[in-house]
Amino acid sequence: MARIRLGMVGGGKDAFIGAVHRIAARLDDRYELVAGALSSTPEKARASGEALGLPRIYDDFKQMAIREARRKDGIEAVAIVTPNHMHFAAAREFLKRDIHVICDKPLTSTLADARKMVKAVEASKALFVLTHNYTGYPMVRHAREMVAGGEIGKIRVVQVEYPQDWLTVEQDFKQAEWRTDPARSGAGGSTGDIGTHAHNLARFITGLEVESLAADLDAFVPGRQVDDNGHVMLRFRGGAKGMLWCSQVAPGNENALRIRVYGETGGLEWAQEDPNYLWHTPFGEPKRLITRNGASAVEAAARVSRVPPGHPEGYLEGFANIYSDAAEAIIAHRNGRAPDDGVTYPTITDGWRGMQFIDACVRSSARDAAWVTLAD
Amino acid sequence: MARIRLGMVGGGKDAFIGAVHRIAARLDDRYELVAGALSSTPEKARASGEALGLPRIYDDFKQMAIREARRKDGIEAVAIVTPNHMHFAAAREFLKRDIHVICDKPLTSTLADARKMVKAVEASKALFVLTHNYTGYPMVRHAREMVAGGEIGKIRVVQVEYPQDWLTVEQDFKQAEWRTDPARSGAGGSTGDIGTHAHNLARFITGLEVESLAADLDAFVPGRQVDDNGHVMLRFRGGAKGMLWCSQVAPGNENALRIRVYGETGGLEWAQEDPNYLWHTPFGEPKRLITRNGASAVEAAARVSRVPPGHPEGYLEGFANIYSDAAEAIIAHRNGRAPDDGVTYPTITDGWRGMQFIDACVRSSARDAAWVTLAD
Amino acid sequence: MARIRLGMVGGGKDAFIGAVHRIAARLDDRYELVAGALSSTPEKARASGEALGLPRIYDDFKQMAIREARRKDGIEAVAIVTPNHMHFAAAREFLKRDIHVICDKPLTSTLADARKMVKAVEASKALFVLTHNYTGYPMVRHAREMVAGGEIGKIRVVQVEYPQDWLTVEQDFKQAEWRTDPARSGAGGSTGDIGTHAHNLARFITGLEVESLAADLDAFVPGRQVDDNGHVMLRFRGGAKGMLWCSQVAPGNENALRIRVYGETGGLEWAQEDPNYLWHTPFGEPKRLITRNGASAVEAAARVSRVPPGHPEGYLEGFANIYSDAAEAIIAHRNGRAPDDGVTYPTITDGWRGMQFIDACVRSSARDAAWVTLAD
Amino acid sequence: MARIRLGMVGGGKDAFIGAVHRIAARLDDRYELVAGALSSTPEKARASGEALGLPRIYDDFKQMAIREARRKDGIEAVAIVTPNHMHFAAAREFLKRDIHVICDKPLTSTLADARKMVKAVEASKALFVLTHNYTGYPMVRHAREMVAGGEIGKIRVVQVEYPQDWLTVEQDFKQAEWRTDPARSGAGGSTGDIGTHAHNLARFITGLEVESLAADLDAFVPGRQVDDNGHVMLRFRGGAKGMLWCSQVAPGNENALRIRVYGETGGLEWAQEDPNYLWHTPFGEPKRLITRNGASAVEAAARVSRVPPGHPEGYLEGFANIYSDAAEAIIAHRNGRAPDDGVTYPTITDGWRGMQFIDACVRSSARDAAWVTLAD
């Protein structure tokens, strides 16, 4: 089975997430990276491309889109891993040439761009995949299936949090710089960077959409222009309630995304830093610790596991599951058939919902944390 | 050293908290229970008193207050462990006779009663102790001392939660019955019963007071008249922010009070179900697990520990620490001297603040979870 | 119900375990401490007795035994909490006067004394209770009941360990002094002090007896006269195998007694430092976390629990369960009836088995860790 | 930088470890799999090779060795992932043609083969890498560096264990079949399959060699021809002592390799199922939790980490570290220079020591678990 020819925009030297995307694409041997415009300056783009031994190196993404679209062996998909404010401009060039787009989150840096992105996707024959990578973890898939199967009853309460600590003090390295610059990152700081992951994870597992929210956002570090801590109360359509906390100033928290969901007959709990386990807490019975690929693994989780239980998989494997499910979808698309059962990845809808979430948080906070409704 | 003569109001057969108070009073051998009006019906009061072998059994608390006050060997202190709506009527009788009162929380069932209780305490020569027992845990004392000593810097964020699951379904046993009856429990359900513990714990450890809050309260179980789940956003005086979650409908949570406090230079984390440990997370260094009475125990924690590290102490020992610190204070009061260094227990001020918290939660929730200010 | 009149031998100032026994006796209000010979020197015995406000203070245990036996209101039971080498001499005086004995472990400091103790108990009408206190923990009782009920099948493997770290360096305080002195402690150091607890716990939960063992004992700290680390391989009657590790030189371990038992169809795991939980691991199913007094608590555990699940009980409560079960047995003995169902406490047989264990370890180690058989 | 051309022997359909090797080789993009003899039957070899899209498929390893050695673009290294009894015959063919060998563990199925393998490696110019993959975990590297740097003082005690549960009952799938067949697996069952990992991990972290051991091995499942549970006491050169437990019949243990090392001034603890963390327990100070790539990461751990702390890496990443360090060594070898600092991988010496360990366990057990000395 031939590997999918992949290009990359962004992800040059010193970038964190570009390297992650490359490993994720490679892990299951479904992609071959053959072209790139890895930086916004041609010199860096060239140097980074050469360091990776890329067959085809471009000065900018537009040039790459034009030329690759003309080649018989041109790229079939492109990974866009730039700062947020460049997502749309880059994606547009590939979408209009029907090249599949795998785009980092959040969708864009502004709601206006997000609207345009939605239209561009609708107008294209290509697939659009958003790397809300945490939905790739097997036990997250397991949790979703349990909720969908009614195993914890109708959901009442969702507690989701995503604390980190790396911005506890002012930082001046590259990652920190653009992520705290509203012009490149968008109006949300921690809300956009990690709050969207928490919001998306809650939606993914519960199948519920947020109807309204009240958000109390702070920039605790002096001089910071975007929020570094967000407290959010959620009301879901249908009556469930939730709390969401995102923070980049919580010392001792490295990447502590965690969700707890409580229904009428039981609960579920999952933590990203201990991702191979899922707690199931049926009311009135002992807690059960479900393990990845272990006793009582469901098919939705087993199909995205590579090694036996007790052999931990981690962040890269979860990320790779998004890429590999996207590969399945791309192959199916190529062959004009439906993807295999169980194939799932975040779409433009998830991206749009995430932008709604950021926008609602920022609007609420500007109105002294009043309740605001999310647009549909 | 003679034991303090203690009476008890409430706590008859089938009561949970009365038995806890009795063990707590007995653990360090500082009290002797000599009198009681253990139930609101004379027959039950008599039967319960006899079952315990009480020397002096009374039909009701007023009779007890009057007679004991006249005896040379009358009680010096009384424990009030009735449902909330009876706290004030009982306490008043003893306070006006200058008998020390050890009262269960929350302070009263109404704000009006709470105001009267404050005045009654001010008018009395007796001490008033409120059993916010979780402040008796050694590692909670340790955390407070670390915050006060500046070890985590100025506080930015407080995350406190108190989920339980016992009211996930409708229950009809005695404990559930009065705790879900607003006439006996007060306007707050989970907010009053356990939210006040969470609120008080946050105040105790951080030394901060809540200025305003927004509370989204629910009664998820059909027919329930008081909240069984509360989502609360907090703003502390001085700029710190917080989230508080209390729930009695979260399956898998037995008594999962937990607090995390983040300052400019570090964090602290403590969980009631694992109470002998305190995480200290200085920014930029490995996490440290501080143990009760172990390496680096501070005096404030060591003085309320009984056994070496690794020999777990629990809920009853923490509760007993409130009683034993109260005993120190009572003896000091008797002898006209200041209590020993480190003696601390929740007071009428804590009780009043707790009532403010419940009232603010209920007011906010009634206004669609708008922000409300706490009275001073 | 009248409290049992209790005396105490040993447990004066600076003693650790005497204070523990007193709290354990007091916790459930089944005993009243009325007499004591708390030290081996009359002055200290007197001072310690006065500090506790004891009604009757004696210079030595023999005097106490003689006089108390003559009083109508004399003690009904005595707690012996001296260093090991004095257990027998003290116990003998009370046993021959048919006063019940509650004795600290290990039984004696020598096998010869142990033999005499067995005979003295056989010759007495009094009960003999050995405080292998870890068998008092509710979840240990739960585990035993599960094994007895066949819930993990025939046992194959037992892993038990008891590491501590307090003797990692030479110590010169009182506790360390006598516990590392073979004349007072016996030939076993860590094996006698804590290895016996591990051995007894394994026997209690599994119902199996050790047939033979090979022990590799070390005294790692220079100049130490007894072992401070012991590695032991066990063979149980019936074919199960085990490993036992005890150590007082394992930094980071405070009191880390832990047992894992594996049978043909499942496993159990319990740790003293987290005593309110029991893992049950049925083969081919998710792990289950059973909680004290919680969902699926068995009667054997519930009857020795005082507070609801999630309200942790600890070391003192577990110790008190031995005292309270002994109280039940003493009352039943007094009334000529069988004790209530479920009453259990370590007996002279357990003490004798423990001495066999120490002796076998020391013999094996002296023969270069060869296999040795335990006497019956 | 050109990828290393890799061949593979074994690892066809249904094999577990072959797929792991392929992912490990691919993860960091240092290898390209270009040839294979993936099964011992030509048909299966062909079918498996085609399923993977291998450029060059061979019927058997000898054919592959001969032909690849003749090609200009022939393989530079071969991964041998067959059952144990075929390791030597396959490795010999490649070693004598100076093709680097990456071989699964244990080294061989017999001591005689192991001796020949040692000579074959000595006679070859090629490198020999044994995939004791657990030494690839960053925190294992971290632990080794701490021990070497004297951070826990002279080592006294090593506790290492590797329990699994998959052979609790008789199994008849392929993995179980050959691993319980002494003709293919070797004389050791659990000792050979996983005990060698535990033994090697202890050697790697402590730098100590086992001098003698006593092993009590069992085959608990009726009819099983090799041990499925092993209890081993260890004596290290220099005076340290250890215990090693390996089991495949311990329900609830998936792949629970765990090591604890105690020195004169501190301890270390690491568990394979939670591999991103290392406990450091300096005596007399709070425990510290060191995280992969986090605060206080040492260079030896950071250089084999790919993602930031809190983003878990797992089994495949640890395995890939062996492959990537081997790649560094192969490139250095190709260029006639020394490998980069920090490059480390298990060698023929480790393989030989592992065979000594298995042999000693089996010999000891045959002599009723007597102490036996390991050959040098």
CSV table of N, CA and C in Angstrom, one decimal, chain A residues 104-170:
chain,number,residue,atom,x,y,z
A,104,ASP,N,-2.9,22.4,12.3
A,104,ASP,CA,-2.8,22.5,13.8
A,104,ASP,C,-4.0,23.4,14.3
A,105,LYS,N,-4.2,23.2,15.6
A,105,LYS,CA,-5.3,24.0,16.3
A,105,LYS,C,-4.7,25.2,17.0
A,106,PRO,N,-5.5,26.2,17.4
A,106,PRO,CA,-6.8,26.4,17.0
A,106,PRO,C,-6.9,26.7,15.5
A,107,LEU,N,-8.1,26.7,15.0
A,107,LEU,CA,-8.4,26.8,13.6
A,107,LEU,C,-7.7,28.0,13.0
A,108,THR,N,-7.9,29.2,13.6
A,108,THR,CA,-7.3,30.4,13.0
A,108,THR,C,-7.0,31.3,14.2
A,109,SER,N,-6.6,32.5,14.0
A,109,SER,CA,-6.4,33.5,15.1
A,109,SER,C,-7.5,34.4,15.2
A,110,THR,N,-8.4,34.5,14.2
A,110,THR,CA,-9.6,35.4,14.4
A,110,THR,C,-10.9,34.6,13.9
A,111,LEU,N,-12.0,35.1,14.4
A,111,LEU,CA,-13.3,34.6,14.0
A,111,LEU,C,-13.5,34.8,12.6
A,112,ALA,N,-13.1,36.0,12.1
A,112,ALA,CA,-13.3,36.3,10.7
A,112,ALA,C,-12.6,35.2,9.8
A,113,ASP,N,-11.3,35.0,10.1
A,113,ASP,CA,-10.6,34.0,9.3
A,113,ASP,C,-11.3,32.6,9.5
A,114,ALA,N,-11.8,32.3,10.6
A,114,ALA,CA,-12.4,31.0,10.8
A,114,ALA,C,-13.6,30.9,9.9
A,115,ARG,N,-14.4,32.0,9.8
A,115,ARG,CA,-15.5,31.9,8.8
A,115,ARG,C,-15.1,31.6,7.4
A,116,LYS,N,-14.0,32.3,7.0
A,116,LYS,CA,-13.5,32.1,5.7
A,116,LYS,C,-13.0,30.6,5.5
A,117,MET,N,-12.4,30.1,6.6
A,117,MET,CA,-11.9,28.8,6.5
A,117,MET,C,-13.0,27.8,6.3
A,118,VAL,N,-14.1,28.0,7.0
A,118,VAL,CA,-15.3,27.1,6.9
A,118,VAL,C,-15.7,27.1,5.4
A,119,LYS,N,-15.8,28.3,4.8
A,119,LYS,CA,-16.2,28.4,3.4
A,119,LYS,C,-15.3,27.7,2.5
A,120,ALA,N,-14.0,27.9,2.7
A,120,ALA,CA,-13.0,27.3,1.9
A,120,ALA,C,-13.0,25.8,1.9
A,121,VAL,N,-13.3,25.3,3.1
A,121,VAL,CA,-13.4,23.8,3.2
A,121,VAL,C,-14.6,23.3,2.5
A,122,GLU,N,-15.8,24.0,2.6
A,122,GLU,CA,-17.0,23.6,2.0
A,122,GLU,C,-16.8,23.7,0.4
A,123,ALA,N,-16.0,24.6,0.0
A,123,ALA,CA,-15.8,24.7,-1.5
A,123,ALA,C,-14.8,23.7,-2.0
A,124,SER,N,-14.1,23.0,-1.2
A,124,SER,CA,-13.1,22.1,-1.7
A,124,SER,C,-13.5,20.7,-1.7
A,125,LYS,N,-12.9,19.9,-2.5
A,125,LYS,CA,-13.2,18.5,-2.5
A,125,LYS,C,-12.3,17.8,-1.5
A,126,ALA,N,-11.3,18.5,-1.0
A,126,ALA,CA,-10.3,17.9,-0.1
A,126,ALA,C,-10.9,17.7,1.3
A,127,LEU,N,-10.2,16.9,2.0
A,127,LEU,CA,-10.5,16.7,3.5
A,127,LEU,C,-9.8,17.7,4.3
A,128,PHE,N,-10.4,18.0,5.4
A,128,PHE,CA,-9.8,19.0,6.4
A,128,PHE,C,-9.7,18.3,7.7
A,129,VAL,N,-8.5,18.2,8.3
A,129,VAL,CA,-8.3,17.5,9.5
A,129,VAL,C,-7.7,18.5,10.5
A,130,LEU,N,-8.2,18.6,11.7
A,130,LEU,CA,-7.7,19.5,12.7
A,130,LEU,C,-7.0,18.7,13.8
A,131,THR,N,-5.8,19.0,14.2
A,131,THR,CA,-5.1,18.1,15.1
A,131,THR,C,-5.4,18.4,16.6
A,132,HIS,N,-6.6,18.2,16.9
A,132,HIS,CA,-7.0,18.1,18.3
A,132,HIS,C,-6.5,16.7,18.8
A,133,ASN,N,-5.2,16.6,19.0
A,133,ASN,CA,-4.6,15.3,19.1
A,133,ASN,C,-5.1,14.5,20.2
A,134,TYR,N,-5.6,15.1,21.3
A,134,TYR,CA,-5.9,14.4,22.5
A,134,TYR,C,-7.1,13.4,22.2
A,135,THR,N,-7.8,13.7,21.2
A,135,THR,CA,-8.9,12.7,20.8
A,135,THR,C,-8.4,11.5,20.2
A,136,GLY,N,-7.1,11.4,20.0
A,136,GLY,CA,-6.4,10.3,19.4
A,136,GLY,C,-6.1,9.2,20.4
A,137,TYR,N,-6.1,9.6,21.7
A,137,TYR,CA,-5.7,8.6,22.7
A,137,TYR,C,-6.7,7.5,22.8
A,138,PRO,N,-6.3,6.2,22.8
A,138,PRO,CA,-7.2,5.1,22.9
A,138,PRO,C,-8.2,5.2,24.0
A,139,MET,N,-7.8,5.6,25.2
A,139,MET,CA,-8.8,5.6,26.3
A,139,MET,C,-9.8,6.7,26.2
A,140,VAL,N,-9.4,7.8,25.5
A,140,VAL,CA,-10.4,8.8,25.2
A,140,VAL,C,-11.5,8.3,24.2
A,141,ARG,N,-11.0,7.5,23.3
A,141,ARG,CA,-12.0,6.8,22.4
A,141,ARG,C,-12.9,5.9,23.2
A,142,HIS,N,-12.2,5.2,24.1
A,142,HIS,CA,-13.0,4.2,25.0
A,142,HIS,C,-14.0,5.0,25.7
A,143,ALA,N,-13.7,6.1,26.3
A,143,ALA,CA,-14.6,6.9,27.1
A,143,ALA,C,-15.8,7.3,26.3
A,144,ARG,N,-15.5,7.8,25.1
A,144,ARG,CA,-16.6,8.3,24.2
A,144,ARG,C,-17.6,7.2,23.9
A,145,GLU,N,-17.0,6.0,23.7
A,145,GLU,CA,-17.9,4.8,23.4
A,145,GLU,C,-18.7,4.4,24.6
A,146,MET,N,-18.2,4.5,25.7
A,146,MET,CA,-18.9,4.2,26.9
A,146,MET,C,-20.1,5.2,27.1
A,147,VAL,N,-19.8,6.5,26.9
A,147,VAL,CA,-20.9,7.5,27.1
A,147,VAL,C,-21.9,7.2,26.0
A,148,ALA,N,-21.5,7.0,24.8
A,148,ALA,CA,-22.5,6.8,23.7
A,148,ALA,C,-23.3,5.6,24.0
A,149,GLY,N,-22.7,4.6,24.6
A,149,GLY,CA,-23.4,3.3,24.9
A,149,GLY,C,-24.3,3.4,26.1
A,150,GLY,N,-24.3,4.6,26.8
A,150,GLY,CA,-25.2,4.8,27.9
A,150,GLY,C,-24.7,4.2,29.2
A,151,GLU,N,-23.4,3.9,29.2
A,151,GLU,CA,-22.9,3.2,30.4
A,151,GLU,C,-22.8,4.0,31.7
A,152,ILE,N,-22.9,5.3,31.5
A,152,ILE,CA,-22.9,6.2,32.8
A,152,ILE,C,-24.2,7.0,32.8
A,153,GLY,N,-25.1,6.7,32.0
A,153,GLY,CA,-26.4,7.3,32.0
A,153,GLY,C,-26.3,8.7,31.5
A,154,LYS,N,-27.5,9.5,31.6
A,154,LYS,CA,-27.5,10.8,31.1
A,154,LYS,C,-26.5,11.7,31.9
A,155,ILE,N,-25.7,12.5,31.1
A,155,ILE,CA,-24.7,13.3,31.8
A,155,ILE,C,-25.2,14.5,32.5
A,156,ARG,N,-24.7,14.7,33.7
A,156,ARG,CA,-25.1,15.8,34.5
A,156,ARG,C,-24.0,16.8,34.7
A,157,VAL,N,-22.8,16.3,34.9
A,157,VAL,CA,-21.7,17.2,35.3
A,157,VAL,C,-20.4,16.9,34.5
A,158,VAL,N,-19.7,17.9,34.0
A,158,VAL,CA,-18.4,17.7,33.3
A,158,VAL,C,-17.4,18.6,34.0
A,159,GLN,N,-16.3,18.0,34.4
A,159,GLN,CA,-15.2,18.8,35.0
A,159,GLN,C,-14.0,18.6,34.1
A,160,VAL,N,-13.5,19.6,33.5
A,160,VAL,CA,-12.4,19.5,32.6
A,160,VAL,C,-11.4,20.6,32.9
A,161,GLU,N,-10.1,20.2,32.9
A,161,GLU,CA,-9.1,21.2,33.3
A,161,GLU,C,-7.8,20.9,32.5
A,162,TYR,N,-7.1,22.0,32.2
A,162,TYR,CA,-5.8,21.9,31.5
A,162,TYR,C,-4.8,22.9,32.1
A,163,PRO,N,-4.2,22.5,33.2
A,163,PRO,CA,-3.2,23.4,33.7
A,163,PRO,C,-1.8,23.1,33.2
A,164,GLN,N,-1.0,24.1,33.0
A,164,GLN,CA,0.4,24.0,32.7
A,164,GLN,C,1.1,25.0,33.6
A,165,ASP,N,2.4,25.0,33.6
A,165,ASP,CA,3.2,25.9,34.4
A,165,ASP,C,4.3,26.7,33.7
A,166,TRP,N,4.4,26.4,32.4
A,166,TRP,CA,5.6,27.0,31.7
A,166,TRP,C,5.6,28.5,31.6
A,167,LEU,N,4.5,29.1,31.7
A,167,LEU,CA,4.4,30.6,31.6
A,167,LEU,C,4.3,31.3,33.0
A,168,THR,N,4.6,30.5,34.0
A,168,THR,CA,4.5,31.1,35.4
A,168,THR,C,5.3,32.4,35.5
A,169,VAL,N,6.4,32.4,34.8
A,169,VAL,CA,7.2,33.6,34.8
A,169,VAL,C,7.3,34.1,33.3
A,170,GLU,N,7.8,35.3,33.1
A,170,GLU,CA,7.9,35.7,31.7
A,170,GLU,C,9.0,34.9,31.0
